[in-house]
């Protein structure tokens, strides 16, 4: 193929000699793009392209998706199961059978000695839904520990909690197509162009066809903020105050949708009483947005016929994360903007299958959004699995962020980590390290043996990566999409699905419960469990083949459904999953409990992501084309603040908090205000050495985005050497 003028160095795109394209779904973010992986005659993955007929991405992929095929053979993949008696002894290679025998024995030993809940399991948002369902069966039905959670507590827990408090159930009610209908959009703490590039592309396309105001609430001038009509650089951790004040103006000026409130909402008077306290004059002093802008935005939002809000970690990762979500929901409820095209409250999910774990993993309850607290639900699942319902606990156990402190206090002695790397992703690395070192038995199950947490484990189980396996992911808009294997599992790595099944046979209940041999068998069970009057999470009309044919189907999609489209929106009839069917308006008192800048630690430390990398870089750090664009741990700093401290662009500095310190390269930029620094969290031994992570009272999610730091000069040569060491994975 030739591009450009023929007589002047035309760019040639190498012919990769693809003989077959395999349908699958991207394994990074929750956008849910349909991908085709190209195989050459030898069966090697050599190219990736977006699927032109997929509704989500319509042929597009972002920079991570384009290089997905390079992943299978990337460095550091696990080869064989590894075992050792003591942390820091040399690992011995093992067979799968021997490793799983040891694992089952160790779990049983710990449970016999210290009780069933003394062994904990923390999973992820990154394995397939059928794997989640199977893991749930194993943990809830066979191992029987109640201390079972996922890394989604670091990510989506506030959204889940807020949705449940407002609407009586989890499940994002909107869809990407809402961009095509809305008249006003507020994005709260969400940087779509970098973190969900293809959702951003959908938004941009909608904006090109039909202009509507885009309002971005973020203390940083993110890429999305640069494109916004109005940017609200909010004081960190004060979104709830802004929400209260927006609602204050709306009620004060009579801009609310009275009919909708009366027909579909509980508790309006209590909400009105609280927001009455937050006139813009008072609110501006707390949230840093001037009173006129607050009034202007409130009027824009309430007067546009259809308004929507989206949000991501700027809201969820906060000490008022769950409250913030209910605040956004209330803003939409009082303006009648739920369940209608362009009027919605849509949390933008994080990991590729953060939705799948919420739906089916049994982490915080039982499969299909069932609750441990509900005796009928316990009975129903126990019967379906063929065990006694008394085996289940009667309320949920600890969240991930409470499991770790319970290891510290000795209540929990053993831990199994499935597809999560707390050494990089949990706040306060020094504390995390000490906690992991305290364990009698730690198993890490990951595709990459060089993941940092393996250093503290007693056993490493090599898992297959996403497109070496079969199953489904659910994306941000409740759409099931299909992952088909493009290649075989590398080395002796196994699909997580098979690891769970094989471990289950080693437990007593594993003999009683049927574990289907294939992911589609597990999918059939999920379908059975999803059926029922009034269930929104109904997938009974789907099958793997149908999902592929449709390139993704949204739930609910009931048995006998015609066509290949599920419901685009929830709550279109204004009926919610609460006792009286009405949504709850929740008054939000503001509690100012963050670690705020002071004389000694004068900067806010904010953290997040860049487009090229995904989390702890186990994948993107090894792909040349991604890593070369963002090879170094760095920190955004305002030039005025730097000048005062005598800090130069591209010099190294040490950031210090009450927890620890880290050395980073400075990038001077106006993206951050003069009292804030921003650091991507992708690098090990960096931002989370410093972070605090106070917990939200409802969701137990850490406030990764707020703490205070000071900045010190360091020896440039020494820091440079340290940095090179850190980059070489
Ligand atoms: N390239 C890439 N994409 C990803 C990921 C990745 O690692 N890399 N990870 C995926 C996952 S799991 C997730 S959860 C998402 C995260 O997606 P996003 O949440 O969009 O990304 P972040 O950069 O973590 O945070 C978003 C913004 O929150 C802002 N913020 C900080 N404090 C506040 C505050 O007090 N109020 C408000 N309103 N905003 C605040 C930050 O300045 C930041 O710009 O991305 C997903 N997509
Ligand atoms: N400071 C700060 N810290 C943060 C955040 C922040 O914004 N700031 N964000 C938080 C958020 S939102 C999140 S989601 C977490 C993410 O933090 P982690 O959960 O630690 O995320 P990853 O680094 O993606 O770790 C997932 C691991 O699973 C492995 N893996 C991938 N696919 C598979 C598979 O199919 N099977 C198995 N067995 N393993 C697999 C990967 O190799 C990787 O090692 O970080 C949180 N930490
Ligand atoms: S936007 Fe997300 S799902 Fe789509 S290609 Fe990029 S990383 Fe993959
Ligand atoms: Mo996340």
Short mmCIF file of C-alpha atoms in Angstrom, two decimals, residues 257-691:
data_model
loop_
_atom_site.label_atom_id
_atom_site.label_comp_id
_atom_site.label_asym_id
_atom_site.label_seq_id
_atom_site.Cartn_x
_atom_site.Cartn_y
_atom_site.Cartn_z
CA UNK A 257 -38.90 18.63 37.01
CA UNK A 258 -41.68 18.56 39.64
CA UNK A 259 -43.75 15.94 37.92
CA UNK A 260 -40.84 13.50 37.68
CA UNK A 261 -39.85 14.08 41.31
CA UNK A 262 -43.39 13.48 42.54
CA UNK A 263 -43.92 10.36 40.49
CA UNK A 264 -40.51 8.73 40.83
CA UNK A 265 -38.48 9.99 43.80
CA UNK A 266 -38.38 9.44 47.56
CA UNK A 267 -37.10 11.89 50.13
CA UNK A 268 -37.30 15.14 48.20
CA UNK A 269 -37.88 17.31 51.29
CA UNK A 270 -34.73 16.09 53.03
CA UNK A 271 -32.68 16.75 49.91
CA UNK A 272 -34.17 20.22 49.51
CA UNK A 273 -33.38 21.01 53.13
CA UNK A 274 -29.70 20.11 52.73
CA UNK A 275 -29.13 21.85 49.40
CA UNK A 276 -30.81 24.97 50.77
CA UNK A 277 -27.66 25.42 52.85
CA UNK A 278 -25.41 25.52 49.79
CA UNK A 279 -26.05 28.80 48.06
CA UNK A 280 -23.30 29.53 45.50
CA UNK A 281 -21.79 32.26 47.67
CA UNK A 282 -21.08 29.76 50.43
CA UNK A 283 -20.22 26.90 48.08
CA UNK A 284 -17.62 28.86 46.11
CA UNK A 285 -15.47 29.24 49.23
CA UNK A 286 -15.29 25.46 49.62
CA UNK A 287 -15.19 24.14 46.06
CA UNK A 288 -13.28 26.99 44.42
CA UNK A 289 -15.76 27.57 41.57
CA UNK A 290 -17.10 31.12 41.47
CA UNK A 291 -20.75 31.75 42.24
CA UNK A 292 -21.75 32.98 38.77
CA UNK A 293 -20.26 29.98 37.04
CA UNK A 294 -22.17 27.69 39.42
CA UNK A 295 -25.43 29.49 38.55
CA UNK A 296 -24.65 29.45 34.86
CA UNK A 297 -23.91 25.70 34.80
CA UNK A 298 -26.99 24.88 36.92
CA UNK A 299 -29.24 26.77 34.50
CA UNK A 300 -27.61 25.22 31.44
CA UNK A 301 -28.05 21.73 32.84
CA UNK A 302 -31.62 22.13 34.05
CA UNK A 303 -32.92 24.07 31.07
CA UNK A 304 -31.53 21.82 28.38
CA UNK A 305 -34.24 19.28 27.65
CA UNK A 306 -31.87 16.34 27.93
CA UNK A 307 -28.77 16.48 30.12
CA UNK A 308 -26.32 13.78 31.10
CA UNK A 309 -23.43 13.28 33.49
CA UNK A 310 -20.52 10.91 33.14
CA UNK A 311 -17.81 10.34 35.73
CA UNK A 312 -14.80 8.20 36.49
CA UNK A 313 -12.06 8.15 39.13
CA UNK A 314 -12.14 11.85 40.04
CA UNK A 315 -15.42 11.01 41.77
CA UNK A 316 -15.04 7.33 42.76
CA UNK A 317 -11.56 7.61 44.31
CA UNK A 318 -12.50 10.02 47.03
CA UNK A 319 -13.54 10.00 50.67
CA UNK A 320 -16.97 11.06 49.38
CA UNK A 321 -16.93 8.73 46.34
CA UNK A 322 -20.21 6.98 47.04
CA UNK A 323 -21.86 10.27 48.08
CA UNK A 324 -20.58 11.91 44.91
CA UNK A 325 -22.24 9.22 42.82
CA UNK A 326 -25.57 9.66 44.63
CA UNK A 327 -25.17 13.44 44.19
CA UNK A 328 -24.82 13.04 40.42
CA UNK A 329 -27.81 10.70 40.42
CA UNK A 330 -29.88 13.22 42.41
CA UNK A 331 -28.94 16.04 40.04
CA UNK A 332 -30.27 13.91 37.20
CA UNK A 333 -33.35 12.74 39.07
CA UNK A 334 -34.52 16.23 40.03
CA UNK A 335 -34.12 17.38 36.42
CA UNK A 336 -35.90 14.27 35.09
CA UNK A 337 -32.79 13.02 33.35
CA UNK A 338 -32.74 9.27 33.97
CA UNK A 339 -33.67 6.60 31.46
CA UNK A 340 -34.30 8.87 28.53
CA UNK A 341 -32.21 9.30 25.39
CA UNK A 342 -29.51 11.85 26.23
CA UNK A 343 -30.64 12.14 29.86
CA UNK A 344 -28.65 9.84 32.10
CA UNK A 345 -26.18 9.25 34.88
CA UNK A 346 -23.48 7.08 33.32
CA UNK A 347 -20.48 5.91 35.27
CA UNK A 348 -17.59 5.27 32.91
CA UNK A 349 -16.22 1.91 34.03
CA UNK A 350 -12.49 1.16 34.37
CA UNK A 351 -11.14 -2.28 33.51
CA UNK A 352 -12.28 -4.36 30.53
CA UNK A 353 -14.51 -6.50 32.73
CA UNK A 354 -15.09 -4.47 35.88
CA UNK A 355 -18.78 -4.90 35.03
CA UNK A 356 -18.53 -8.68 34.67
CA UNK A 357 -17.17 -9.05 38.18
CA UNK A 358 -19.95 -6.86 39.60
CA UNK A 359 -22.53 -9.01 37.85
CA UNK A 360 -21.28 -12.57 38.31
CA UNK A 361 -18.19 -13.04 40.51
CA UNK A 362 -20.05 -13.29 43.84
CA UNK A 363 -17.39 -10.98 45.33
CA UNK A 364 -19.75 -8.88 47.36
CA UNK A 365 -22.69 -11.28 47.22
CA UNK A 366 -23.99 -14.07 45.03
CA UNK A 367 -24.24 -14.39 41.22
CA UNK A 368 -26.48 -12.12 39.18
CA UNK A 369 -26.61 -9.17 41.61
CA UNK A 370 -27.94 -11.41 44.38
CA UNK A 371 -27.21 -10.53 48.01
CA UNK A 372 -25.84 -12.75 50.78
CA UNK A 373 -28.08 -10.80 53.13
CA UNK A 374 -31.20 -12.11 51.35
CA UNK A 375 -32.21 -15.65 52.54
CA UNK A 376 -34.15 -16.35 49.33
CA UNK A 377 -31.10 -15.54 47.25
CA UNK A 378 -28.90 -17.82 49.37
CA UNK A 379 -31.44 -20.63 49.02
CA UNK A 380 -31.82 -20.16 45.28
CA UNK A 381 -28.07 -20.31 44.56
CA UNK A 382 -27.38 -23.14 47.00
CA UNK A 383 -30.10 -25.21 45.32
CA UNK A 384 -28.80 -24.40 41.85
CA UNK A 385 -25.26 -25.39 42.82
CA UNK A 386 -26.40 -28.43 44.83
CA UNK A 387 -25.09 -27.49 48.27
CA UNK A 388 -26.65 -26.55 51.59
CA UNK A 389 -27.46 -22.86 51.92
CA UNK A 390 -26.05 -22.81 55.46
CA UNK A 391 -22.61 -22.99 53.80
CA UNK A 392 -23.02 -19.33 52.77
CA UNK A 393 -22.35 -16.45 55.16
CA UNK A 394 -25.35 -14.22 55.90
CA UNK A 395 -23.65 -10.96 55.08
CA UNK A 396 -20.75 -9.85 52.94
CA UNK A 397 -17.23 -10.06 54.30
CA UNK A 398 -14.36 -7.60 54.11
CA UNK A 399 -13.53 -5.32 51.20
CA UNK A 400 -10.01 -5.50 49.71
CA UNK A 401 -9.00 -2.39 51.61
CA UNK A 402 -10.10 -4.03 54.87
CA UNK A 403 -8.63 -7.45 54.01
CA UNK A 404 -5.13 -5.96 53.94
CA UNK A 405 -5.39 -4.39 57.43
CA UNK A 406 -6.85 -7.71 58.68
CA UNK A 407 -3.62 -9.38 57.53
CA UNK A 408 -1.73 -6.74 59.46
CA UNK A 409 -3.65 -7.61 62.64
CA UNK A 410 -3.24 -11.36 62.10
CA UNK A 411 -6.90 -12.21 61.43
CA UNK A 412 -6.07 -13.31 57.89
CA UNK A 413 -3.14 -15.66 57.28
CA UNK A 414 -3.38 -16.63 53.64
CA UNK A 415 -4.18 -14.72 50.45
CA UNK A 416 -4.79 -15.60 46.82
CA UNK A 417 -4.41 -12.75 44.33
CA UNK A 418 -5.99 -13.30 40.92
CA UNK A 419 -4.99 -10.73 38.27
CA UNK A 420 -4.16 -7.83 40.53
CA UNK A 421 -0.84 -6.36 41.62
CA UNK A 422 -1.24 -4.55 44.95
CA UNK A 423 2.47 -3.74 45.23
CA UNK A 424 1.88 -1.18 42.50
CA UNK A 425 -1.78 -0.39 42.87
CA UNK A 426 -2.52 -0.16 46.62
CA UNK A 427 -1.87 3.07 48.50
CA UNK A 428 1.15 3.25 50.81
CA UNK A 429 3.54 0.69 49.28
CA UNK A 430 5.66 0.35 52.42
CA UNK A 431 2.62 -0.74 54.39
CA UNK A 432 1.49 -3.10 51.60
CA UNK A 433 4.95 -4.71 51.52
CA UNK A 434 4.92 -5.32 55.27
CA UNK A 435 1.43 -6.77 55.06
CA UNK A 436 2.33 -9.20 52.27
CA UNK A 437 5.47 -10.27 54.10
CA UNK A 438 3.34 -11.22 57.08
CA UNK A 439 1.34 -13.85 55.23
CA UNK A 440 1.84 -17.56 55.89
CA UNK A 441 0.78 -18.28 52.32
CA UNK A 442 0.44 -15.97 49.32
CA UNK A 443 -0.51 -17.14 45.82
CA UNK A 444 -0.17 -14.85 42.81
CA UNK A 445 -2.05 -15.91 39.68
CA UNK A 446 -0.98 -13.68 36.79
CA UNK A 447 -0.01 -13.87 33.12
CA UNK A 448 3.37 -12.38 33.99
CA UNK A 449 5.76 -13.92 36.49
CA UNK A 450 7.70 -10.65 36.76
CA UNK A 451 4.75 -8.79 38.29
CA UNK A 452 6.08 -7.07 41.44
CA UNK A 453 3.84 -8.88 43.92
CA UNK A 454 5.33 -12.28 42.92
CA UNK A 455 8.41 -11.29 44.90
CA UNK A 456 6.38 -11.68 48.10
CA UNK A 457 4.51 -14.84 47.14
CA UNK A 458 4.92 -18.52 47.99
CA UNK A 459 3.35 -19.69 44.79
CA UNK A 460 3.00 -18.28 41.29
CA UNK A 461 0.41 -19.69 38.86
CA UNK A 462 0.91 -18.71 35.19
CA UNK A 463 -2.37 -17.70 33.56
CA UNK A 464 -3.22 -17.34 29.89
CA UNK A 465 -3.81 -13.79 28.60
CA UNK A 466 -7.18 -12.64 27.42
CA UNK A 467 -7.19 -13.66 23.75
CA UNK A 468 -5.74 -17.06 24.52
CA UNK A 469 -9.12 -17.79 26.15
CA UNK A 470 -12.88 -17.88 25.47
CA UNK A 471 -15.56 -15.90 27.27
CA UNK A 472 -17.31 -12.58 27.62
CA UNK A 473 -16.61 -9.06 28.92
CA UNK A 474 -19.31 -6.51 29.84
CA UNK A 475 -18.47 -2.92 28.93
CA UNK A 476 -19.48 0.47 30.36
CA UNK A 477 -22.85 0.46 28.62
CA UNK A 478 -23.81 -3.06 29.87
CA UNK A 479 -22.79 -4.67 26.58
CA UNK A 480 -21.62 -8.29 26.53
CA UNK A 481 -18.93 -8.86 23.95
CA UNK A 482 -17.07 -12.00 23.06
CA UNK A 483 -13.44 -12.93 23.48
CA UNK A 484 -12.38 -15.76 21.22
CA UNK A 485 -8.88 -17.19 21.44
CA UNK A 486 -6.60 -15.82 18.73
CA UNK A 487 -3.71 -18.05 19.80
CA UNK A 488 -3.06 -20.91 22.25
CA UNK A 489 -1.99 -20.28 25.88
CA UNK A 490 1.76 -19.62 25.94
CA UNK A 491 4.11 -22.12 27.56
CA UNK A 492 2.25 -24.19 30.13
CA UNK A 493 0.03 -21.29 31.18
CA UNK A 494 -3.63 -22.15 31.71
CA UNK A 495 -6.87 -20.25 31.29
CA UNK A 496 -8.00 -18.96 34.69
CA UNK A 497 -11.22 -20.87 34.00
CA UNK A 498 -9.35 -24.20 34.06
CA UNK A 499 -7.24 -23.26 37.08
CA UNK A 500 -10.44 -22.60 39.08
CA UNK A 501 -12.09 -25.82 37.93
CA UNK A 502 -9.08 -27.94 38.72
CA UNK A 503 -8.61 -26.43 42.15
CA UNK A 504 -12.31 -27.01 42.92
CA UNK A 505 -11.98 -30.80 42.55
CA UNK A 506 -9.64 -30.70 45.55
CA UNK A 507 -12.38 -29.50 47.93
CA UNK A 508 -15.25 -31.51 49.40
CA UNK A 509 -17.99 -29.38 47.85
CA UNK A 510 -16.09 -29.46 44.57
CA UNK A 511 -17.32 -33.04 44.26
CA UNK A 512 -20.95 -31.97 44.76
CA UNK A 513 -21.04 -28.86 42.59
CA UNK A 514 -21.01 -29.28 38.84
CA UNK A 515 -18.30 -27.22 37.14
CA UNK A 516 -18.96 -27.11 33.38
CA UNK A 517 -15.94 -27.97 31.28
CA UNK A 518 -16.26 -25.09 28.86
CA UNK A 519 -16.89 -21.37 29.22
CA UNK A 520 -20.04 -21.71 27.13
CA UNK A 521 -21.27 -24.28 29.67
CA UNK A 522 -20.74 -21.73 32.42
CA UNK A 523 -22.50 -19.12 30.29
CA UNK A 524 -25.54 -21.40 30.04
CA UNK A 525 -25.70 -21.56 33.87
CA UNK A 526 -25.46 -17.77 34.10
CA UNK A 527 -28.32 -17.50 31.62
CA UNK A 528 -30.47 -19.75 33.78
CA UNK A 529 -29.70 -17.67 36.84
CA UNK A 530 -30.42 -14.40 35.07
CA UNK A 531 -34.00 -15.27 34.15
CA UNK A 532 -36.87 -13.97 36.15
CA UNK A 533 -39.58 -11.37 36.31
CA UNK A 534 -38.26 -7.97 37.24
CA UNK A 535 -34.59 -8.86 36.81
CA UNK A 536 -32.75 -6.17 34.87
CA UNK A 537 -29.55 -8.21 34.56
CA UNK A 538 -31.22 -10.71 32.23
CA UNK A 539 -28.97 -12.32 29.60
CA UNK A 540 -31.16 -15.36 28.97
CA UNK A 541 -31.59 -14.55 25.28
CA UNK A 542 -27.85 -14.42 24.57
CA UNK A 543 -25.35 -17.05 23.46
CA UNK A 544 -21.67 -16.78 22.58
CA UNK A 545 -22.47 -17.11 18.88
CA UNK A 546 -25.25 -14.53 19.01
CA UNK A 547 -22.96 -12.08 20.80
CA UNK A 548 -20.32 -12.47 18.10
CA UNK A 549 -22.91 -12.13 15.36
CA UNK A 550 -24.18 -8.88 16.92
CA UNK A 551 -20.62 -7.73 17.87
CA UNK A 552 -21.93 -7.19 21.38
CA UNK A 553 -25.40 -7.22 23.01
CA UNK A 554 -26.56 -5.01 25.89
CA UNK A 555 -28.51 -6.38 28.86
CA UNK A 556 -31.34 -6.88 29.55
CA UNK A 557 -31.73 -9.23 26.58
CA UNK A 558 -34.41 -11.74 27.50
CA UNK A 559 -35.16 -15.22 26.26
CA UNK A 560 -37.13 -15.01 23.04
CA UNK A 561 -35.97 -11.43 22.35
CA UNK A 562 -36.29 -10.52 18.72
CA UNK A 563 -33.41 -9.06 16.75
CA UNK A 564 -29.92 -8.72 18.12
CA UNK A 565 -30.32 -5.61 20.27
CA UNK A 566 -30.77 -5.54 24.02
CA UNK A 567 -32.29 -2.62 25.91
CA UNK A 568 -30.17 0.49 25.48
CA UNK A 569 -31.30 2.10 28.75
CA UNK A 570 -32.52 1.14 32.22
CA UNK A 571 -35.35 2.79 34.17
CA UNK A 572 -37.08 4.11 31.05
CA UNK A 573 -40.41 3.61 32.86
CA UNK A 574 -39.21 5.48 35.97
CA UNK A 575 -39.47 2.29 38.05
CA UNK A 576 -36.48 1.60 40.25
CA UNK A 577 -35.36 -1.47 42.22
CA UNK A 578 -36.26 -0.03 45.61
CA UNK A 579 -39.06 -1.23 47.86
CA UNK A 580 -41.63 1.26 46.58
CA UNK A 581 -40.16 1.48 43.08
CA UNK A 582 -39.08 5.09 43.52
CA UNK A 583 -35.50 6.37 43.39
CA UNK A 584 -33.91 7.75 46.54
CA UNK A 585 -32.81 11.37 46.75
CA UNK A 586 -30.02 11.44 49.32
CA UNK A 587 -29.05 14.59 51.21
CA UNK A 588 -25.28 15.00 51.38
CA UNK A 589 -23.63 16.73 54.26
CA UNK A 590 -20.05 17.66 53.33
CA UNK A 591 -17.32 16.27 55.57
CA UNK A 592 -13.92 17.80 54.98
CA UNK A 593 -11.65 14.91 56.02
CA UNK A 594 -8.84 14.90 53.44
CA UNK A 595 -5.19 15.39 54.13
CA UNK A 596 -4.93 18.93 52.76
CA UNK A 597 -1.82 20.96 51.88
CA UNK A 598 -0.19 22.71 54.87
CA UNK A 599 3.02 24.64 55.53
CA UNK A 600 5.12 21.50 55.70
CA UNK A 601 3.47 19.59 52.83
CA UNK A 602 2.26 22.42 50.60
CA UNK A 603 1.12 20.55 47.45
CA UNK A 604 -1.92 18.46 46.64
CA UNK A 605 -0.81 15.19 45.11
CA UNK A 606 -3.15 13.97 42.39
CA UNK A 607 -2.60 10.72 40.48
CA UNK A 608 -4.05 8.96 37.46
CA UNK A 609 -3.16 7.70 34.03
CA UNK A 610 -1.68 8.35 30.60
CA UNK A 611 -3.01 7.03 27.30
CA UNK A 612 -0.01 4.82 26.46
CA UNK A 613 0.08 2.76 29.64
CA UNK A 614 -2.27 0.46 31.45
CA UNK A 615 -1.96 0.24 35.24
CA UNK A 616 1.23 -1.46 36.45
CA UNK A 617 2.56 -1.80 32.86
CA UNK A 618 2.83 -5.61 32.97
CA UNK A 619 1.55 -5.40 29.41
CA UNK A 620 2.13 -1.91 27.98
CA UNK A 621 5.58 -1.54 29.59
CA UNK A 622 6.82 -4.33 27.36
CA UNK A 623 5.44 -3.19 24.02
CA UNK A 624 8.01 -1.01 22.30
CA UNK A 625 5.50 1.16 20.52
CA UNK A 626 3.70 2.08 23.73
CA UNK A 627 6.62 2.27 26.13
CA UNK A 628 8.70 4.54 23.95
CA UNK A 629 6.08 7.28 24.12
CA UNK A 630 5.99 7.21 27.90
CA UNK A 631 9.08 5.49 29.30
CA UNK A 632 9.65 7.39 32.55
CA UNK A 633 7.92 8.04 35.87
CA UNK A 634 7.22 11.76 35.76
CA UNK A 635 5.33 14.47 37.57
CA UNK A 636 3.36 17.38 36.19
CA UNK A 637 4.21 20.60 38.03
CA UNK A 638 3.16 24.19 37.50
CA UNK A 639 6.01 26.41 36.18
CA UNK A 640 5.31 29.21 38.69
CA UNK A 641 5.52 26.85 41.65
CA UNK A 642 8.69 25.31 40.21
CA UNK A 643 10.31 28.70 39.75
CA UNK A 644 9.77 29.54 43.41
CA UNK A 645 11.54 26.32 44.44
CA UNK A 646 14.27 26.62 41.79
CA UNK A 647 13.14 23.45 40.02
CA UNK A 648 13.86 23.05 36.30
CA UNK A 649 11.96 21.30 33.53
CA UNK A 650 13.18 17.69 33.11
CA UNK A 651 15.15 17.64 36.34
CA UNK A 652 14.64 15.01 39.03
CA UNK A 653 13.02 15.78 42.37
CA UNK A 654 11.97 13.84 45.43
CA UNK A 655 8.33 14.01 46.50
CA UNK A 656 7.82 13.37 50.17
CA UNK A 657 4.65 12.68 52.15
CA UNK A 658 3.99 11.51 55.68
CA UNK A 659 4.12 7.92 54.33
CA UNK A 660 7.19 7.85 52.11
CA UNK A 661 9.05 9.35 49.21
CA UNK A 662 9.68 8.80 45.50
CA UNK A 663 11.97 10.26 42.86
CA UNK A 664 10.37 11.55 39.66
CA UNK A 665 11.25 13.57 36.57
CA UNK A 666 9.59 17.00 36.46
CA UNK A 667 7.46 18.05 33.54
CA UNK A 668 6.54 21.72 33.81
CA UNK A 669 3.04 22.35 32.54
CA UNK A 670 0.06 24.62 33.08
CA UNK A 671 -2.15 21.52 33.24
CA UNK A 672 -1.88 21.61 37.02
CA UNK A 673 -2.50 24.60 39.31
CA UNK A 674 0.40 25.96 41.34
CA UNK A 675 -0.61 24.08 44.51
CA UNK A 676 -0.88 20.64 42.85
CA UNK A 677 1.29 17.98 41.26
CA UNK A 678 0.00 15.08 39.15
CA UNK A 679 1.75 11.72 38.76
CA UNK A 680 0.66 8.77 36.60
CA UNK A 681 0.45 5.68 38.80
CA UNK A 682 1.79 3.24 36.20
CA UNK A 683 5.27 3.00 37.68
CA UNK A 684 6.29 0.72 40.52
CA UNK A 685 7.89 2.33 43.56
CA UNK A 686 6.49 5.70 42.66
CA UNK A 687 3.24 7.46 43.49
CA UNK A 688 1.83 4.80 45.80
CA UNK A 689 4.89 5.00 48.05
CA UNK A 690 3.57 8.44 48.86
CA UNK A 691 -0.24 8.16 48.62
#
